[in-house]
XYZ file of C-alpha atoms in Angstrom:
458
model
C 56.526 102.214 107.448
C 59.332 102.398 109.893
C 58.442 98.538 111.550
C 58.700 97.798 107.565
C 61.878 99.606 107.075
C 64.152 98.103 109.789
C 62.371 94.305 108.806
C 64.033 94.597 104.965
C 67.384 96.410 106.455
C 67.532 93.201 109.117
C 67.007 90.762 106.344
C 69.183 92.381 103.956
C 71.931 92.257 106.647
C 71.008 88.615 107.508
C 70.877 87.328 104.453
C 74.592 88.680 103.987
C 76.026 87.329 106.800
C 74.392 84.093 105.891
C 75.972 84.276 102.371
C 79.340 84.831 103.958
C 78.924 82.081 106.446
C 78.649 79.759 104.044
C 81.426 80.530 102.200
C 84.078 79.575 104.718
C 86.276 76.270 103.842
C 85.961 74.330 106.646
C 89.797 73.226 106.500
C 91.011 76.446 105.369
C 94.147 77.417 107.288
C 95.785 80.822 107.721
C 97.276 81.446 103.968
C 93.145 80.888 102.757
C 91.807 82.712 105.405
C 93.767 85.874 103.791
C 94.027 85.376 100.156
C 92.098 82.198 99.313
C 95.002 81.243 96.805
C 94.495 80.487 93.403
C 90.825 79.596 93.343
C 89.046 82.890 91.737
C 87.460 82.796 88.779
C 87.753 86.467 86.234
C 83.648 86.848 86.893
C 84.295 86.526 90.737
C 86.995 88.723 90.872
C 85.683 91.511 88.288
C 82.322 91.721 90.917
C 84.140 91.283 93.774
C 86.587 94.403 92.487
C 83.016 96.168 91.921
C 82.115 95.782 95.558
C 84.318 96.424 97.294
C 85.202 99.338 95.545
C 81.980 100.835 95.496
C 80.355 102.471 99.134
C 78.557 104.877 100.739
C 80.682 107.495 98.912
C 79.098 107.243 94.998
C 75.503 108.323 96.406
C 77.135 111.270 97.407
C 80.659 112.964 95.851
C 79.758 111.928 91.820
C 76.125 113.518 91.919
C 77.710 116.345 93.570
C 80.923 116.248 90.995
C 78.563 116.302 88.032
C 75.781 118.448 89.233
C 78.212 121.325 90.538
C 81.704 120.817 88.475
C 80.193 119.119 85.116
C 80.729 115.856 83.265
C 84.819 116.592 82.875
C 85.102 116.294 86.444
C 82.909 113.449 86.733
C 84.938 112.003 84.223
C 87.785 112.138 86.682
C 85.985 110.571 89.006
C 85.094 107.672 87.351
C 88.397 106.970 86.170
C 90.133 107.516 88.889
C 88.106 104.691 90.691
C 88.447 102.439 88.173
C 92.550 103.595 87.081
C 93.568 101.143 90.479
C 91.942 97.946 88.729
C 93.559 98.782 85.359
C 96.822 98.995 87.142
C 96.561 96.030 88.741
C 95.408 94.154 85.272
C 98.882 94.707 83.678
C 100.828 94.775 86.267
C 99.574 92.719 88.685
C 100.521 89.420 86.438
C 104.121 90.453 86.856
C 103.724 91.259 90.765
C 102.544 87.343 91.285
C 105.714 85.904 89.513
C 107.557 88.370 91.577
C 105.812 87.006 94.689
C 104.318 84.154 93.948
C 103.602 83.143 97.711
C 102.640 87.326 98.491
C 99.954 88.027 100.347
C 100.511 91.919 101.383
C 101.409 94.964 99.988
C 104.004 94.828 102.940
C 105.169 91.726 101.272
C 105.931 93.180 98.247
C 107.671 96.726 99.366
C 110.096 93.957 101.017
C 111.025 91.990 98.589
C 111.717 95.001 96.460
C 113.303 97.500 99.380
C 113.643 95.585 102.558
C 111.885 95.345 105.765
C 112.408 99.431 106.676
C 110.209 100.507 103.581
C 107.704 97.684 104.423
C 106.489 98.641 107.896
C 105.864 102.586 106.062
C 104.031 101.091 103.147
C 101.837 99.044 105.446
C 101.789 102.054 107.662
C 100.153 104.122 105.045
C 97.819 101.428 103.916
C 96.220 100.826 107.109
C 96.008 104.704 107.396
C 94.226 105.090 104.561
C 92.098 102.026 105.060
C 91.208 103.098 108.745
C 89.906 106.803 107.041
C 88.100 104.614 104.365
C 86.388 102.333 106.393
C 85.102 105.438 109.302
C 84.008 107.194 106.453
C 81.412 104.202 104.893
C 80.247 104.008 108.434
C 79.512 107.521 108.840
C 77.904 107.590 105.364
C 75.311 104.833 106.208
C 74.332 106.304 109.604
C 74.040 109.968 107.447
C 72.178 108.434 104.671
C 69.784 106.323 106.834
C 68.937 109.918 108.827
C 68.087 111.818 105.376
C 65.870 109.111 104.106
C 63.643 108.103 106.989
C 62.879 108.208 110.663
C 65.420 105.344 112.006
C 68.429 106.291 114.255
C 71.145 106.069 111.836
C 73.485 104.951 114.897
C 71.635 101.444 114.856
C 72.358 100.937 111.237
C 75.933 101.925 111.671
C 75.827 99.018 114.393
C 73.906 96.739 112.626
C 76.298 97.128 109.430
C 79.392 97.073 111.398
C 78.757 94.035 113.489
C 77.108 91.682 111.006
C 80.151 92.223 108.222
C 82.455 91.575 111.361
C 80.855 88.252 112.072
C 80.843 86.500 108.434
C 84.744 88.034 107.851
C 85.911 87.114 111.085
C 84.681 83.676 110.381
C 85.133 83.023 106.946
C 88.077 85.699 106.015
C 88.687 87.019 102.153
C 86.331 83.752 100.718
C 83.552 85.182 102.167
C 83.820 88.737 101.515
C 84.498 87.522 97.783
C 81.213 85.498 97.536
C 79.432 88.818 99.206
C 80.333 90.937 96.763
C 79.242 88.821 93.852
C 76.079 88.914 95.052
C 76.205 92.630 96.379
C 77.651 94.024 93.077
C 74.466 92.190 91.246
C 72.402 93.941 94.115
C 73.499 97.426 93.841
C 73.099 97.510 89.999
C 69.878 96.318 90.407
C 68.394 98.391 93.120
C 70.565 101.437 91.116
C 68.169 101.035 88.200
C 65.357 100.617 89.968
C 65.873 104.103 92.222
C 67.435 106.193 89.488
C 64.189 105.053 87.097
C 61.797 105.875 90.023
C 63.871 108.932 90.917
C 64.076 110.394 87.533
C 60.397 110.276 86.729
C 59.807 112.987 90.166
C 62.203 115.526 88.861
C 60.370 118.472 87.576
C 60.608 119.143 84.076
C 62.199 122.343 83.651
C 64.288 122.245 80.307
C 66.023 125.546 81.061
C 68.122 124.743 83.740
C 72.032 124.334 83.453
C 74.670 123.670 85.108
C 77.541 125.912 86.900
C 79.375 127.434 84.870
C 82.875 126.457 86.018
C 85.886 127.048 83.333
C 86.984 124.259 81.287
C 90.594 124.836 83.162
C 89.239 124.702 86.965
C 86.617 121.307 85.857
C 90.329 119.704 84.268
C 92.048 120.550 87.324
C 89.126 118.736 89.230
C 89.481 115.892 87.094
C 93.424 115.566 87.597
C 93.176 116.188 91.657
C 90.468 113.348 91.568
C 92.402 110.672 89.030
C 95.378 111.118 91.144
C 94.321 110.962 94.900
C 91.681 108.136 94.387
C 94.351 106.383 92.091
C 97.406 106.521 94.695
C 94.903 105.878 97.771
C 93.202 102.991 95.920
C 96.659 101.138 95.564
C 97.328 101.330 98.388
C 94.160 99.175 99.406
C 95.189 95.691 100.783
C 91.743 94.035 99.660
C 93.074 94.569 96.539
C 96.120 93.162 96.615
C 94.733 89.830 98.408
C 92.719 89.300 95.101
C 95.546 89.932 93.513
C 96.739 86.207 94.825
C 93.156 84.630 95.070
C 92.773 84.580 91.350
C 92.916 81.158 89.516
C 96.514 82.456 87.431
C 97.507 85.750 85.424
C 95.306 85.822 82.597
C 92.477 85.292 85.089
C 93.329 88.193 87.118
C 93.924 90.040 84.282
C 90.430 89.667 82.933
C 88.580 90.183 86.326
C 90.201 93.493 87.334
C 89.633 94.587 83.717
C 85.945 93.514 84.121
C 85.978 95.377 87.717
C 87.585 98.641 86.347
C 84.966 98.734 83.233
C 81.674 98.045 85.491
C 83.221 100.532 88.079
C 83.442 103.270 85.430
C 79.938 102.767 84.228
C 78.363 102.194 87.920
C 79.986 105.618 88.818
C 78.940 107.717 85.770
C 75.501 106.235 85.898
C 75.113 107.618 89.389
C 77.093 110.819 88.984
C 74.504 111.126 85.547
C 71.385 111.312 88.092
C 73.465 114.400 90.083
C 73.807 116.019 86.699
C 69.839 115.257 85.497
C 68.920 117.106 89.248
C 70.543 119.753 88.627
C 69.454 119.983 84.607
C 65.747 119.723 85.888
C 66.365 122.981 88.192
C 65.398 120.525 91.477
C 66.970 122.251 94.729
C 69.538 120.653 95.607
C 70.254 121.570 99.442
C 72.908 123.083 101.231
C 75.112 121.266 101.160
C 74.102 119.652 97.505
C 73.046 116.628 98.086
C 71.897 115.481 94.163
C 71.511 111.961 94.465
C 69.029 112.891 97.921
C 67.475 116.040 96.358
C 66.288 113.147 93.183
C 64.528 111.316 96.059
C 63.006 113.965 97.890
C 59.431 114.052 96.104
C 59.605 109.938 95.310
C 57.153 107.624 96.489
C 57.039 106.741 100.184
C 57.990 103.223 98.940
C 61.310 103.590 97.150
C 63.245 104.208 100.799
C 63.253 100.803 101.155
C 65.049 99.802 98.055
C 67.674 103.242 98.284
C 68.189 102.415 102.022
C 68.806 98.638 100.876
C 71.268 100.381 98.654
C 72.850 102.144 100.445
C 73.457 98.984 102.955
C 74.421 96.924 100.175
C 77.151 99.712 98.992
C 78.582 100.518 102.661
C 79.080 96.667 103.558
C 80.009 95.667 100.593
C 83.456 98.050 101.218
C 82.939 97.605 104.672
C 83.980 93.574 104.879
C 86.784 93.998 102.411
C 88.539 96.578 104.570
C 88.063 94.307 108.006
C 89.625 90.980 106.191
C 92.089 93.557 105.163
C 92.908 94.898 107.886
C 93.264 91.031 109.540
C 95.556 90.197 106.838
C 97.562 92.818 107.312
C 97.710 92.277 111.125
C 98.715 88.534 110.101
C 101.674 89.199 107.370
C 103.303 92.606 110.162
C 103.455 89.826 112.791
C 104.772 85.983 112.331
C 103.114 83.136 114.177
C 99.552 85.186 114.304
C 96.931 83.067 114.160
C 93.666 82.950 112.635
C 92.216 83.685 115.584
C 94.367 86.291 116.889
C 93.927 87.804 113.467
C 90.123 87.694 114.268
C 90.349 89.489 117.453
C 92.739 92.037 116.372
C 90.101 93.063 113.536
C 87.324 93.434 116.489
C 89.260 95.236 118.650
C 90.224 97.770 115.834
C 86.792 97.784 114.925
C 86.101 99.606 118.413
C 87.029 102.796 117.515
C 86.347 103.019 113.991
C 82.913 102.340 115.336
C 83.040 105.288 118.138
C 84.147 107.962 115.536
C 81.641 106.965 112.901
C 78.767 107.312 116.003
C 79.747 110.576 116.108
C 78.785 111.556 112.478
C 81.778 113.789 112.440
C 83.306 114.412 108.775
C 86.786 112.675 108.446
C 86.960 114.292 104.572
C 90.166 116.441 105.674
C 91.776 113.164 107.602
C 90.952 110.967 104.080
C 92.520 113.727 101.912
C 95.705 113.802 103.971
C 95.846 110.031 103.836
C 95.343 109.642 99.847
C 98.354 112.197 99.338
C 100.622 110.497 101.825
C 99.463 107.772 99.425
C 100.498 109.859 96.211
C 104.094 110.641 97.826
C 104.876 106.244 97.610
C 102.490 104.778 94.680
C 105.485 105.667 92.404
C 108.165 104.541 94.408
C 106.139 101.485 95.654
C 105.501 100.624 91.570
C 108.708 101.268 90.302
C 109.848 97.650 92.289
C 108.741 95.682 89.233
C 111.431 97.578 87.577
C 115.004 95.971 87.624
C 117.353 98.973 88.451
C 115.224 100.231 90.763
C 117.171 100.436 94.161
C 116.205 100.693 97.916
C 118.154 104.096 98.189
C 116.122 105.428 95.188
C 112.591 104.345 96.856
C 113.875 105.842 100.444
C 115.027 109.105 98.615
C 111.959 109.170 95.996
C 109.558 109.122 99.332
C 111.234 111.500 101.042
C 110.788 114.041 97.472
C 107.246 112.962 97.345
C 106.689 114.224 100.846
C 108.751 117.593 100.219
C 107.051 117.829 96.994
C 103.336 117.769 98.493
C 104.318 120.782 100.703
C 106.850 122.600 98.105
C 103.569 124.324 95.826
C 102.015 126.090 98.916
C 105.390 126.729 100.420
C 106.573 128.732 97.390
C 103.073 130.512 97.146
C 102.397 131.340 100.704
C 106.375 132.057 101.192
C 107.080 129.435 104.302
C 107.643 126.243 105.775
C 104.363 126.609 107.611
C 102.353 128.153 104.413
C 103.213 124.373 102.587
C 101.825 121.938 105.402
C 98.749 123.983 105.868
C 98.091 123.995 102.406
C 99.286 120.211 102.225
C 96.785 119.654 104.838
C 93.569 120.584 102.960
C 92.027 123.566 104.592
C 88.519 123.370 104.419
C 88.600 120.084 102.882
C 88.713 121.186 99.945
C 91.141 118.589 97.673
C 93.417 120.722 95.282
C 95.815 119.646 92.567
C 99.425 121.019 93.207
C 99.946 119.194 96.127
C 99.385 115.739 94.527
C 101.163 117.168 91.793
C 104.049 117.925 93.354
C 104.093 114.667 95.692
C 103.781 112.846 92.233
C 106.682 114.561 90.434
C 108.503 114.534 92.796
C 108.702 110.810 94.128
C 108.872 109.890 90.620
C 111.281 111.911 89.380
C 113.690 111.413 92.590
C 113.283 108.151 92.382
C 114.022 107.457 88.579
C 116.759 109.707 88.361
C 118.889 108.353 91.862
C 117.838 104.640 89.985
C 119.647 105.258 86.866
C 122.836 106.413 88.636
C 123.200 103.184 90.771
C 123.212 99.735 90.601
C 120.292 97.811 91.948
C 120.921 96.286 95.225
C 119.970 93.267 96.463
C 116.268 93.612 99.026
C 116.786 92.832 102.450
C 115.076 90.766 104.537
């Protein structure tokens, strides 16, 4: 079983790279290699959005959501992963005729604030994209350990270097024609496992969930809308499909197609945490739902849940690398493609050192999504015409004071705030986003109205 295990994780890795190979335009130059301009169709894009999205991540923090918290919470959840791709389907249209030759969400934060705001908005994005992309890797090496016998450490390897060769070669073209066929993949294999799964759970109708209070499941629900929301816009792969869609109305329909599948993948999978914990299954310590389902399945279905689980990790995995490249190429003029190439290897290096480790960067991603939640407002609020550079600076600098003000006034200091801003535990709770929320937006509105907009600088 094991010789049988690593042959269909090899070919499913294989057969990736070979889709992504393939996909490269042979004449592309720099500009295609990081947003493949205008030539996305709405079904591409609304799979692609699905994809990359998706990762490691749904086979383990929606079971747990619903099984422990309850279908409010998951709720959250869902749309909070899929809120990002709404935004971007009514406002992205207006972003492109804003910046119609963008390709960065540095780009835009200097068109609408000048160069000083850009380098902290692409600061925080590759932040958060660095946390995100450590995180998948740990996940697959984790989830390959809990469901059979192979060194999780190779798979981490094997998933990090083969989505490095097909993006490094054929940039955001081939991670788009990846996901299409990942995201038809994962729903596949998805309803094959949760069928299989289901049918082992014992059938004990007296179970229930924890009862958690209606107000502490809402304020999971809010804590989880708002930091996957903020974090998610700040994603560059996002914002490169943004640019590769055919025009406006296209884009429009293919991140609404990728927020509506993204809802359904992630209540469908957080459903299976809740039917595990309905059917009075032990769940582990820590829960593990989505695992605990699998636990008494046949020997056979670890193939097609480790496929899974490959299929989810690189399919977020080679969005963040071109990502990261085409970040590298729009901070730095006169980078070239293969510069751009390189620079995504060598970051890859330690990314793939900490994820060896198996260590838990949950604390490091929570930090990152509400440094993201102190700027999505300000960021936003450049498609608005009175909206001034000073008003952005200032709103940022609220959004920051206002993530730390909640535990500062409860714990009575300075000190009291950033701990509490920090995540103790790693446990994510609402007044810090919150405040970071209010504030920014507030600040940033209010200094707006009071001055007149001022020209971006270069």
């Amino acid at each position: 079983m094991l010789y049988t295990t690593m042959a269909a994780l090899a070919a499913a890795l294989l057969v990736f790279t070979w889709l992504g190979l393939r996909a490269r335009l042979a004449d592309g130059g720099l500009d295609d290699y990081v947003t493949a301009r205008n030539t996305q169709g709405a079904r591409a894009l609304g799979l692609s959005f699905l994809a990359s999205g998706m990762g490691g991540w749904i086979l383990f923090a929606p079971p747990e959501v619903g099984a422990m918290v309850g279908p409010m919470a998951l709720a959250g959840y869902a749309l909070g992963a899929a809120l990002p791709f709404l935004v971007f389907a009514f406002c992205g249209p207006a972003i492109r005729r804003l910046l119609p030759e963008g390709r960065s969400i540095g780009e835009f934060a200097q068109t609408c604030y000048g160069r000083g705001v850009r380098h902290y908005v692409s600061l925080i994005s590759v932040l958060y994209m660095l946390c995100f992309l450590t995180a998948e890797l740990t996940a697959i090496g984790a989830i390959t350990s809990l469901l059979s016998d192979l060194n999780g450490n190779l798979v981490v390897l094997g998933v990090a270097i083969t989505t490095l060769i097909y993006t490094a070669w054929g940039g955001l073209r081939a991670s788009i024609v990846t996901d299409q066929w990942q995201a038809f993949l994962l729903i596949a294999l998805l309803a094959i496992v949760g069928f299989v799964g289901l049918q082992q759970l014992p059938d004990v109708t007296t179970a229930r969930l924890p009862d958690v209070p209606t107000t502490s499941a809402l304020s999971v629900a809010l804590t989880l809308v708002i930091a996957v929301t903020a974090a998610n816009l700040f994603h560059q792969g996002y914002w490169q499909r943004l640019w590769s869609a055919r025009d406006t109305a296209t884009l429009s329909r293919g991140a609404l197609l990728g927020g509506i599948t993204t809802i359904v993948v992630v209540a469908v999978v957080g459903g299976l945490g809740i039917m595990a914990a309905l059917s009075g299954a032990s769940l582990g310590n820590p829960p593990k739902p989505f695992f605990a389902m699998l636990s008494e399945a046949p020997a056979w279905l670890t193939i097609p849940a480790l496929i899974l689980a490959i299929t989810l990790v690189a399919s977020s995995v080679d969005t963040l690398q071109n990502a990261l490249a085409s970040l590298a190429v729009t901070e730095k003029q006169g980078l070239s493609i293969n510069s751009a190439r390189w620079f995504t290897v060598v970051l890859m290096i330690p990314v793939v050192v900490v994820a060896l480790q198996g260590i838990s960067v949950l604390r490091l991603f929570l930090i990152a999504d509400l440094l993201c939640a102190t700027a999505v407002i300000p960021v936003l609020l450049g498609l608005w015409q009175k909206m001034t550079t000073t008003a952005a600076i200032l709103g940022g600098l609220a959004g920051l004071l206002g993530a730390i003000l909640p535990g500062w006034i409860a714990g009575g200091s300075m000190v009291a705030g950033l701990e509490a801003a920090s995540f103790p535990g790693s446990i994510p709770t609402l007044m810090p986003f919150v405040g970071a929320l209010m504030g920014s937006g507030l600040t940033s509105v209010a200094i707006a109205l009071t001055r007149p907009r001022r020209q971006a600088r270069s």
